PDB file of C-alpha atoms in Angstrom:
ATOM      1  CA  MET A 689    -136.534 131.223  28.105  1.00 36.00           C
ATOM      2  CA  GLU A 690    -136.544 134.258  30.641  1.00 42.00           C
ATOM      3  CA  ALA A 691    -134.364 136.680  28.355  1.00 41.00           C
ATOM      4  CA  LEU A 692    -134.569 140.002  27.343  1.00 45.00           C
ATOM      5  CA  THR A 693    -134.718 140.998  23.912  1.00 48.00           C
ATOM      6  CA  ILE A 694    -132.496 143.240  22.453  1.00 49.00           C
ATOM      7  CA  GLY A 695    -135.021 145.979  21.956  1.00 48.00           C
ATOM      8  CA  SER A 696    -135.544 145.977  25.649  1.00 81.00           C
ATOM      9  CA  SER A 697    -131.803 146.054  26.308  1.00 92.00           C
ATOM     10  CA  MET A 698    -130.912 149.132  28.960  1.00 95.00           C
ATOM     11  CA  PHE A 699    -127.393 149.285  27.187  1.00 97.00           C
ATOM     12  CA  PRO A 700    -128.440 152.677  26.095  1.00 96.00           C
ATOM     13  CA  THR A 701    -129.491 153.986  29.343  1.00 97.00           C
ATOM     14  CA  PHE A 702    -126.558 153.013  31.310  1.00 98.00           C
ATOM     15  CA  PHE A 703    -124.315 154.085  28.222  1.00 98.00           C
ATOM     16  CA  LEU A 704    -125.612 157.534  28.400  1.00 98.00           C
ATOM     17  CA  MET A 705    -125.183 157.414  32.426  1.00 98.00           C
ATOM     18  CA  PHE A 706    -121.790 156.475  32.192  1.00 98.00           C
ATOM     19  CA  CYS A 707    -120.983 158.952  29.901  1.00 98.00           C
ATOM     20  CA  LEU A 708    -122.504 161.670  32.013  1.00 98.00           C
ATOM     21  CA  ILE A 709    -120.369 160.301  34.783  1.00 98.00           C
ATOM     22  CA  TYR A 710    -117.317 160.531  32.568  1.00 97.00           C
ATOM     23  CA  LEU A 711    -117.982 164.135  31.993  1.00 97.00           C
ATOM     24  CA  ILE A 712    -118.297 165.116  35.467  1.00 97.00           C
ATOM     25  CA  GLY A 713    -115.465 163.604  36.571  1.00 96.00           C
ATOM     26  CA  ARG A 714    -113.243 165.104  33.769  1.00 95.00           C
ATOM     27  CA  PHE A 715    -114.684 168.541  33.191  1.00 95.00           C
ATOM     28  CA  ILE A 716    -115.832 169.137  37.028  1.00 96.00           C
ATOM     29  CA  VAL A 717    -114.278 166.817  39.780  1.00 95.00           C
ATOM     30  CA  PHE A 718    -110.754 166.653  38.279  1.00 95.00           C
ATOM     31  CA  ARG A 719    -110.672 170.197  36.699  1.00 93.00           C
ATOM     32  CA  ASN A 720    -107.749 171.064  38.367  1.00 91.00           C
ATOM     33  CA  TRP A 721    -105.665 168.364  37.854  1.00 94.00           C
ATOM     34  CA  SER A 722    -102.861 168.187  35.173  1.00 92.00           C
ATOM     35  CA  MET A 723    -103.921 166.787  31.872  1.00 91.00           C
ATOM     36  CA  ASN A 724    -102.039 163.596  32.297  1.00 90.00           C
ATOM     37  CA  GLN A 725    -103.596 163.165  35.771  1.00 93.00           C
ATOM     38  CA  ARG A 726    -107.535 163.910  34.452  1.00 94.00           C
ATOM     39  CA  ARG A 727    -106.959 161.164  31.958  1.00 92.00           C
ATOM     40  CA  GLU A 728    -106.479 158.158  34.112  1.00 93.00           C
ATOM     41  CA  ALA A 729    -108.487 159.644  37.122  1.00 96.00           C
ATOM     42  CA  SER A 730    -111.649 160.295  34.889  1.00 96.00           C
ATOM     43  CA  SER A 731    -111.359 156.491  33.896  1.00 96.00           C
ATOM     44  CA  CYS A 732    -111.432 155.661  37.755  1.00 96.00           C
ATOM     45  CA  PHE A 733    -113.897 157.940  38.646  1.00 96.00           C
ATOM     46  CA  ILE A 734    -116.579 155.868  36.295  1.00 97.00           C
ATOM     47  CA  SER A 735    -114.834 152.807  37.636  1.00 97.00           C
ATOM     48  CA  LEU A 736    -116.124 153.446  41.199  1.00 96.00           C
ATOM     49  CA  PHE A 737    -119.495 153.842  39.652  1.00 97.00           C
ATOM     50  CA  HIS A 738    -119.368 150.759  38.196  1.00 97.00           C
ATOM     51  CA  GLY A 739    -117.467 148.247  40.356  1.00 96.00           C
ATOM     52  CA  THR A 740    -119.403 148.292  43.749  1.00 95.00           C
ATOM     53  CA  PRO A 741    -122.976 148.824  41.845  1.00 96.00           C
ATOM     54  CA  ALA A 742    -122.294 145.855  39.787  1.00 97.00           C
ATOM     55  CA  VAL A 743    -120.954 143.666  42.602  1.00 97.00           C
ATOM     56  CA  PHE A 744    -124.366 144.222  44.591  1.00 97.00           C
ATOM     57  CA  LEU A 745    -126.391 143.865  41.409  1.00 97.00           C
ATOM     58  CA  ALA A 746    -124.398 140.836  40.201  1.00 97.00           C
ATOM     59  CA  THR A 747    -125.044 138.894  43.752  1.00 97.00           C
ATOM     60  CA  SER A 748    -128.523 139.887  44.006  1.00 97.00           C
ATOM     61  CA  ALA A 749    -128.824 138.298  40.608  1.00 96.00           C
ATOM     62  CA  ILE A 750    -126.905 135.115  41.560  1.00 95.00           C
ATOM     63  CA  LEU A 751    -128.807 134.782  45.131  1.00 94.00           C
ATOM     64  CA  THR A 752    -132.305 135.530  43.217  1.00 91.00           C
ATOM     65  CA  HIS A 753    -131.684 132.589  40.375  1.00 85.00           C
ATOM     66  CA  PRO A 754    -134.273 129.680  40.202  1.00 82.00           C
ATOM     67  CA  SER A 755    -131.239 127.673  39.844  1.00 81.00           C
ATOM     68  CA  TRP A 756    -127.316 127.709  39.818  1.00 85.00           C
ATOM     69  CA  GLY A 757    -125.648 126.273  36.579  1.00 90.00           C
ATOM     70  CA  PHE A 758    -123.084 127.264  34.150  1.00 94.00           C
ATOM     71  CA  ALA A 759    -125.632 126.668  31.178  1.00 93.00           C
ATOM     72  CA  PHE A 760    -128.728 127.873  32.575  1.00 94.00           C
ATOM     73  CA  PRO A 761    -130.712 130.373  30.653  1.00 94.00           C
ATOM     74  CA  ASN A 762    -130.215 134.259  31.508  1.00 95.00           C
ATOM     75  CA  THR A 763    -132.961 135.689  33.587  1.00 94.00           C
ATOM     76  CA  ASN A 764    -134.062 139.562  33.221  1.00 94.00           C
ATOM     77  CA  PHE A 765    -131.822 140.299  35.946  1.00 95.00           C
ATOM     78  CA  ASP A 766    -128.700 138.644  34.774  1.00 96.00           C
ATOM     79  CA  ASN A 767    -129.196 140.865  31.450  1.00 96.00           C
ATOM     80  CA  LEU A 768    -129.706 144.151  33.040  1.00 97.00           C
ATOM     81  CA  VAL A 769    -126.216 143.345  35.112  1.00 97.00           C
ATOM     82  CA  LEU A 770    -124.893 142.337  31.995  1.00 98.00           C
ATOM     83  CA  ASP A 771    -125.874 145.572  30.286  1.00 98.00           C
ATOM     84  CA  TYR A 772    -124.466 147.653  33.130  1.00 98.00           C
ATOM     85  CA  SER A 773    -121.281 146.775  32.876  1.00 98.00           C
ATOM     86  CA  ILE A 774    -121.228 146.568  28.996  1.00 98.00           C
ATOM     87  CA  ALA A 775    -121.845 150.173  29.128  1.00 98.00           C
ATOM     88  CA  TYR A 776    -119.481 150.946  31.213  1.00 98.00           C
ATOM     89  CA  PHE A 777    -116.476 148.924  29.666  1.00 98.00           C
ATOM     90  CA  THR A 778    -117.738 150.362  26.441  1.00 98.00           C
ATOM     91  CA  VAL A 779    -117.116 153.706  27.605  1.00 98.00           C
ATOM     92  CA  ASP A 780    -114.175 153.381  29.340  1.00 97.00           C
ATOM     93  CA  LEU A 781    -112.706 151.627  26.354  1.00 97.00           C
ATOM     94  CA  LEU A 782    -113.515 154.816  24.062  1.00 97.00           C
ATOM     95  CA  HIS A 783    -111.850 156.869  26.808  1.00 97.00           C
ATOM     96  CA  TYR A 784    -108.818 154.885  25.928  1.00 96.00           C
ATOM     97  CA  LEU A 785    -109.038 154.714  22.241  1.00 97.00           C
ATOM     98  CA  ILE A 786    -109.581 158.449  22.104  1.00 96.00           C
ATOM     99  CA  LEU A 787    -107.066 159.511  24.945  1.00 94.00           C
ATOM    100  CA  ILE A 788    -104.459 156.843  25.669  1.00 93.00           C
ATOM    101  CA  PRO A 789    -104.308 154.754  22.299  1.00 94.00           C
ATOM    102  CA  GLY A 790    -101.033 153.383  23.183  1.00 93.00           C
ATOM    103  CA  ASP A 791    -102.093 151.743  26.333  1.00 92.00           C
ATOM    104  CA  TYR A 792    -102.719 148.186  23.950  1.00 92.00           C
ATOM    105  CA  LEU A 793    -102.912 145.688  27.042  1.00 90.00           C
ATOM    106  CA  PHE A 794    -105.763 147.864  28.576  1.00 91.00           C
ATOM    107  CA  ILE A 795    -107.654 148.411  25.338  1.00 94.00           C
ATOM    108  CA  ALA A 796    -106.959 144.316  24.949  1.00 93.00           C
ATOM    109  CA  HIS A 797    -108.590 143.552  28.305  1.00 92.00           C
ATOM    110  CA  HIS A 798    -111.414 145.800  27.728  1.00 95.00           C
ATOM    111  CA  LEU A 799    -112.413 144.284  24.145  1.00 95.00           C
ATOM    112  CA  ALA A 800    -112.092 140.644  25.497  1.00 94.00           C
ATOM    113  CA  THR A 801    -114.212 141.477  28.570  1.00 95.00           C
ATOM    114  CA  LEU A 802    -116.864 143.153  25.929  1.00 97.00           C
ATOM    115  CA  PHE A 803    -116.824 140.000  23.870  1.00 97.00           C
ATOM    116  CA  VAL A 804    -117.647 137.486  26.635  1.00 97.00           C
ATOM    117  CA  PHE A 805    -120.150 139.819  27.951  1.00 98.00           C
ATOM    118  CA  VAL A 806    -121.903 140.744  24.534  1.00 97.00           C
ATOM    119  CA  THR A 807    -121.944 136.903  23.634  1.00 97.00           C
ATOM    120  CA  CYS A 808    -123.538 136.096  26.886  1.00 97.00           C
ATOM    121  CA  ARG A 809    -126.445 138.455  26.349  1.00 97.00           C
ATOM    122  CA  TYR A 810    -126.770 138.846  23.246  1.00 96.00           C
ATOM    123  CA  LEU A 811    -125.848 136.081  21.235  1.00 96.00           C
ATOM    124  CA  VAL A 812    -126.486 132.718  23.288  1.00 96.00           C
ATOM    125  CA  LEU A 813    -128.359 134.034  26.083  1.00 96.00           C
ATOM    126  CA  HIS A 814    -127.097 131.275  28.401  1.00 96.00           C
ATOM    127  CA  GLY A 815    -124.032 131.201  31.015  1.00 95.00           C
ATOM    128  CA  ALA A 816    -124.487 134.582  32.837  1.00 96.00           C
ATOM    129  CA  PHE A 817    -124.064 132.709  36.202  1.00 96.00           C
ATOM    130  CA  ALA A 818    -120.665 131.968  35.354  1.00 96.00           C
ATOM    131  CA  LEU A 819    -119.795 135.454  34.172  1.00 97.00           C
ATOM    132  CA  LEU A 820    -121.542 137.259  37.130  1.00 97.00           C
ATOM    133  CA  VAL A 821    -119.691 135.089  39.792  1.00 97.00           C
ATOM    134  CA  LEU A 822    -116.535 136.197  38.033  1.00 97.00           C
ATOM    135  CA  LEU A 823    -117.378 139.706  37.996  1.00 97.00           C
ATOM    136  CA  VAL A 824    -118.190 139.670  41.436  1.00 97.00           C
ATOM    137  CA  LEU A 825    -114.615 138.444  42.439  1.00 96.00           C
ATOM    138  CA  ALA A 826    -112.951 141.041  39.969  1.00 95.00           C
ATOM    139  CA  GLU A 827    -115.237 144.296  41.204  1.00 96.00           C
ATOM    140  CA  VAL A 828    -115.258 143.734  44.775  1.00 96.00           C
ATOM    141  CA  THR A 829    -111.740 145.350  45.066  1.00 95.00           C
ATOM    142  CA  SER A 830    -112.790 147.862  42.551  1.00 94.00           C
ATOM    143  CA  PRO A 831    -113.460 150.743  45.473  1.00 94.00           C
ATOM    144  CA  TRP A 832    -109.984 149.767  46.941  1.00 95.00           C
ATOM    145  CA  GLN A 833    -108.155 149.713  43.719  1.00 95.00           C
ATOM    146  CA  ASN A 834    -109.627 153.276  42.567  1.00 96.00           C
ATOM    147  CA  VAL A 835    -108.743 155.047  45.700  1.00 96.00           C
ATOM    148  CA  TRP A 836    -105.446 153.545  45.866  1.00 96.00           C
ATOM    149  CA  THR A 837    -104.864 154.601  42.099  1.00 95.00           C
ATOM    150  CA  LEU A 838    -106.130 157.901  42.769  1.00 96.00           C
ATOM    151  CA  ALA A 839    -103.578 158.406  45.748  1.00 95.00           C
ATOM    152  CA  ARG A 840    -100.499 157.351  43.448  1.00 94.00           C
ATOM    153  CA  ILE A 841    -101.477 159.807  40.812  1.00 94.00           C
ATOM    154  CA  ARG A 842    -101.193 162.553  43.331  1.00 93.00           C
ATOM    155  CA  LYS A 843     -98.983 161.064  45.664  1.00 91.00           C
ATOM    156  CA  THR A 844     -95.866 163.388  44.614  1.00 88.00           C
ATOM    157  CA  GLU A 845     -97.911 166.471  45.019  1.00 90.00           C
ATOM    158  CA  SER A 846     -99.762 165.633  47.951  1.00 90.00           C
ATOM    159  CA  VAL A 847     -98.737 164.344  51.444  1.00 93.00           C
ATOM    160  CA  ASN A 848    -102.029 163.136  52.458  1.00 93.00           C
ATOM    161  CA  ALA A 849    -102.324 161.147  49.030  1.00 92.00           C
ATOM    162  CA  ALA A 850     -98.692 159.753  49.479  1.00 92.00           C
ATOM    163  CA  ARG A 851    -100.081 158.600  53.287  1.00 93.00           C
ATOM    164  CA  LEU A 852    -103.151 157.397  51.768  1.00 95.00           C
ATOM    165  CA  ASP A 853    -101.340 155.295  49.003  1.00 92.00           C
ATOM    166  CA  LYS A 854     -99.324 153.705  51.974  1.00 91.00           C
ATOM    167  CA  LEU A 855    -102.082 153.082  54.019  1.00 94.00           C
ATOM    168  CA  LEU A 856    -104.099 151.088  51.195  1.00 94.00           C
ATOM    169  CA  SER A 857    -101.142 149.339  49.688  1.00 95.00           C
ATOM    170  CA  PHE A 858    -100.997 146.348  51.723  1.00 95.00           C
ATOM    171  CA  PRO A 859    -104.970 145.872  52.500  1.00 95.00           C
ATOM    172  CA  PHE A 860    -105.565 146.436  48.740  1.00 96.00           C
ATOM    173  CA  TYR A 861    -102.999 143.820  47.948  1.00 97.00           C
ATOM    174  CA  SER A 862    -104.099 141.431  50.035  1.00 97.00           C
ATOM    175  CA  LEU A 863    -107.760 141.471  49.054  1.00 97.00           C
ATOM    176  CA  TYR A 864    -106.795 141.598  45.132  1.00 96.00           C
ATOM    177  CA  THR A 865    -104.742 138.328  45.934  1.00 97.00           C
ATOM    178  CA  LEU A 866    -107.458 136.726  47.506  1.00 97.00           C
ATOM    179  CA  MET A 867    -110.032 137.265  44.845  1.00 96.00           C
ATOM    180  CA  ARG A 868    -107.763 137.343  41.818  1.00 95.00           C
ATOM    181  CA  VAL A 869    -105.170 134.606  42.723  1.00 95.00           C
ATOM    182  CA  ILE A 870    -107.002 132.238  44.966  1.00 97.00           C
ATOM    183  CA  ALA A 871    -110.646 132.534  44.828  1.00 97.00           C
ATOM    184  CA  GLY A 872    -110.754 133.384  40.641  1.00 96.00           C
ATOM    185  CA  PRO A 873    -108.593 130.782  39.562  1.00 96.00           C
ATOM    186  CA  LEU A 874    -110.565 128.150  41.755  1.00 97.00           C
ATOM    187  CA  PHE A 875    -113.742 129.019  40.323  1.00 97.00           C
ATOM    188  CA  PHE A 876    -112.362 129.250  36.631  1.00 97.00           C
ATOM    189  CA  PHE A 877    -110.865 125.860  36.986  1.00 97.00           C
ATOM    190  CA  LYS A 878    -114.433 124.528  37.763  1.00 96.00           C
ATOM    191  CA  MET A 879    -116.104 126.832  34.991  1.00 97.00           C
ATOM    192  CA  SER A 880    -113.402 125.616  32.350  1.00 97.00           C
ATOM    193  CA  ALA A 881    -114.224 121.826  33.533  1.00 97.00           C
ATOM    194  CA  TYR A 882    -117.687 122.201  32.950  1.00 97.00           C
ATOM    195  CA  TYR A 883    -117.808 123.798  29.459  1.00 96.00           C
ATOM    196  CA  LEU A 884    -114.827 121.564  28.248  1.00 96.00           C
ATOM    197  CA  SER A 885    -116.916 118.340  29.085  1.00 95.00           C
ATOM    198  CA  GLY A 886    -119.060 119.428  26.539  1.00 94.00           C
ATOM    199  CA  GLN A 887    -122.322 119.596  28.655  1.00 94.00           C
ATOM    200  CA  ALA A 888    -123.121 122.897  27.656  1.00 94.00           C
ATOM    201  CA  ASN A 889    -122.628 122.679  24.020  1.00 93.00           C
ATOM    202  CA  ASP A 890    -126.471 122.148  23.481  1.00 94.00           C
ATOM    203  CA  VAL A 891    -127.328 126.105  24.355  1.00 95.00           C
ATOM    204  CA  ILE A 892    -123.540 127.595  24.375  1.00 96.00           C
ATOM    205  CA  PRO A 893    -121.522 126.559  21.027  1.00 96.00           C
ATOM    206  CA  ASN A 894    -118.207 124.896  21.745  1.00 95.00           C
ATOM    207  CA  TRP A 895    -116.020 128.189  20.185  1.00 96.00           C
ATOM    208  CA  VAL A 896    -117.892 130.335  22.355  1.00 97.00           C
ATOM    209  CA  SER A 897    -117.499 128.464  25.814  1.00 96.00           C
ATOM    210  CA  VAL A 898    -113.689 127.842  24.545  1.00 97.00           C
ATOM    211  CA  SER A 899    -113.380 131.862  23.766  1.00 97.00           C
ATOM    212  CA  TRP A 900    -114.612 132.345  27.091  1.00 97.00           C
ATOM    213  CA  ILE A 901    -112.184 130.311  28.916  1.00 97.00           C
ATOM    214  CA  VAL A 902    -109.427 131.719  26.980  1.00 96.00           C
ATOM    215  CA  VAL A 903    -110.359 135.347  27.839  1.00 96.00           C
ATOM    216  CA  VAL A 904    -111.012 134.590  31.100  1.00 96.00           C
ATOM    217  CA  GLY A 905    -107.701 132.394  31.800  1.00 96.00           C
ATOM    218  CA  ALA A 906    -105.607 135.030  30.256  1.00 95.00           C
ATOM    219  CA  ALA A 907    -107.174 138.377  32.341  1.00 93.00           C
ATOM    220  CA  ILE A 908    -106.602 135.804  35.439  1.00 94.00           C
ATOM    221  CA  GLY A 909    -102.976 135.649  34.090  1.00 94.00           C
ATOM    222  CA  VAL A 910    -102.291 139.177  33.764  1.00 93.00           C
ATOM    223  CA  SER A 911    -103.889 140.137  37.127  1.00 94.00           C
ATOM    224  CA  ILE A 912    -101.530 137.493  38.936  1.00 95.00           C
ATOM    225  CA  LEU A 913     -98.435 138.872  37.054  1.00 95.00           C
ATOM    226  CA  TRP A 914     -99.610 142.256  38.216  1.00 94.00           C
ATOM    227  CA  ILE A 915    -100.459 141.877  41.589  1.00 96.00           C
ATOM    228  CA  SER A 916     -97.081 139.746  42.032  1.00 96.00           C
ATOM    229  CA  ASN A 917     -95.227 142.795  40.565  1.00 95.00           C
ATOM    230  CA  LEU A 918     -96.735 145.468  43.113  1.00 95.00           C
ATOM    231  CA  TRP A 919     -95.717 142.627  46.113  1.00 96.00           C
ATOM    232  CA  ILE A 920     -92.057 142.636  44.824  1.00 95.00           C
ATOM    233  CA  GLU A 921     -92.365 146.653  44.432  1.00 93.00           C
ATOM    234  CA  LEU A 922     -93.799 146.722  48.170  1.00 92.00           C
ATOM    235  CA  TYR A 923     -91.195 144.151  49.801  1.00 91.00           C
ATOM    236  CA  LYS A 924     -88.634 146.344  48.246  1.00 89.00           C
ATOM    237  CA  GLU A 925     -89.871 149.873  49.454  1.00 85.00           C
ATOM    238  CA  THR A 926     -90.079 147.906  52.932  1.00 82.00           C
ATOM    239  CA  ILE A 927     -86.645 146.689  52.890  1.00 82.00           C
ATOM    240  CA  GLY A 928     -85.396 150.032  51.706  1.00 66.00           C
ATOM    241  CA  SER A 929     -87.272 152.094  54.761  1.00 64.00           C
ATOM    242  CA  SER A 930     -85.612 149.556  56.867  1.00 58.00           C
ATOM    243  CA  GLU A 931     -82.264 149.960  56.097  1.00 56.00           C
ATOM    244  CA  LYS A 932     -82.709 153.574  56.000  1.00 59.00           C
ATOM    245  CA  LYS A 933     -83.846 153.698  59.639  1.00 58.00           C
ATOM    246  CA  GLU A 934     -80.985 150.992  60.670  1.00 54.00           C
ATOM    247  CA  ARG A 935     -78.293 153.579  59.349  1.00 56.00           C
TER     248      ARG A 935
END
C-alpha cells in the first residue's frame, strides 16, 4: 500500500501556510474595509488560494493514478491533496468558530467535509479517487464564486464592484449549476451505488462509506437549494429592471 504515514503528513505545513495567507488578507489586503466586510473577505481570500490549486492538484492526482476505482488505496499524491484541503478547511473553520459562530450551516458544512477527508486520509487510507473527483467538481467554481462574493460585499459602496457583481452572476450561476446540480449528482449516484453494494467493505468499513454518502448527499442538496435561490433572485431582478425600462 502506497500511503503516507501520519508522521509524514503535510498538514502542519499547509496549515501554517493558510494561516499566513489568512493574516495577510485580514490585516493587509482588506485592512481598509469595515470589520464585518473583512470577516467575509478574509474567508474568500484563503479560499482563492485553495480552490484553483486544489483543482489542479486533484486533477493531476487523478490522471497519474495507477488505476481508478472507488475502493483503491490512496497514493502519496492523493494524501498530499487531502492534506492540502484538510488544512484549508481547518483554518476556515477556526475563522468561523471564532469570528462568526452563529453561521451554523457553514460550520456544519466544514465539520462534515473535514470528517470525510480526515477519515479517508488517516483512517481507511482508501477511496481518495471518489473524493478528489468531487473536490474538482466543487472547487472548479471557486475563483468565480470568491470574486463574485467579494464584489457583492462591496457593491453598495463601489460602482465597479456592483458592475462586476452583475457581470459575473449569470456565468457563475451557470457554471455552478453545471458542476453542482448536474455533474456532481451524476457522479454521486455512481459512487453511492458502488459503496451501497458492499464491494468496498473489505477496505472501507460500511459505516464510513455510508457516512460519506450522507455527508456528500446533504452538501449537494444544500448547493442545489442555494443556487436555486440565486437564480430566482436574478430572475426577479431582471424582471424588475425590464419593468422599469418599460415605464
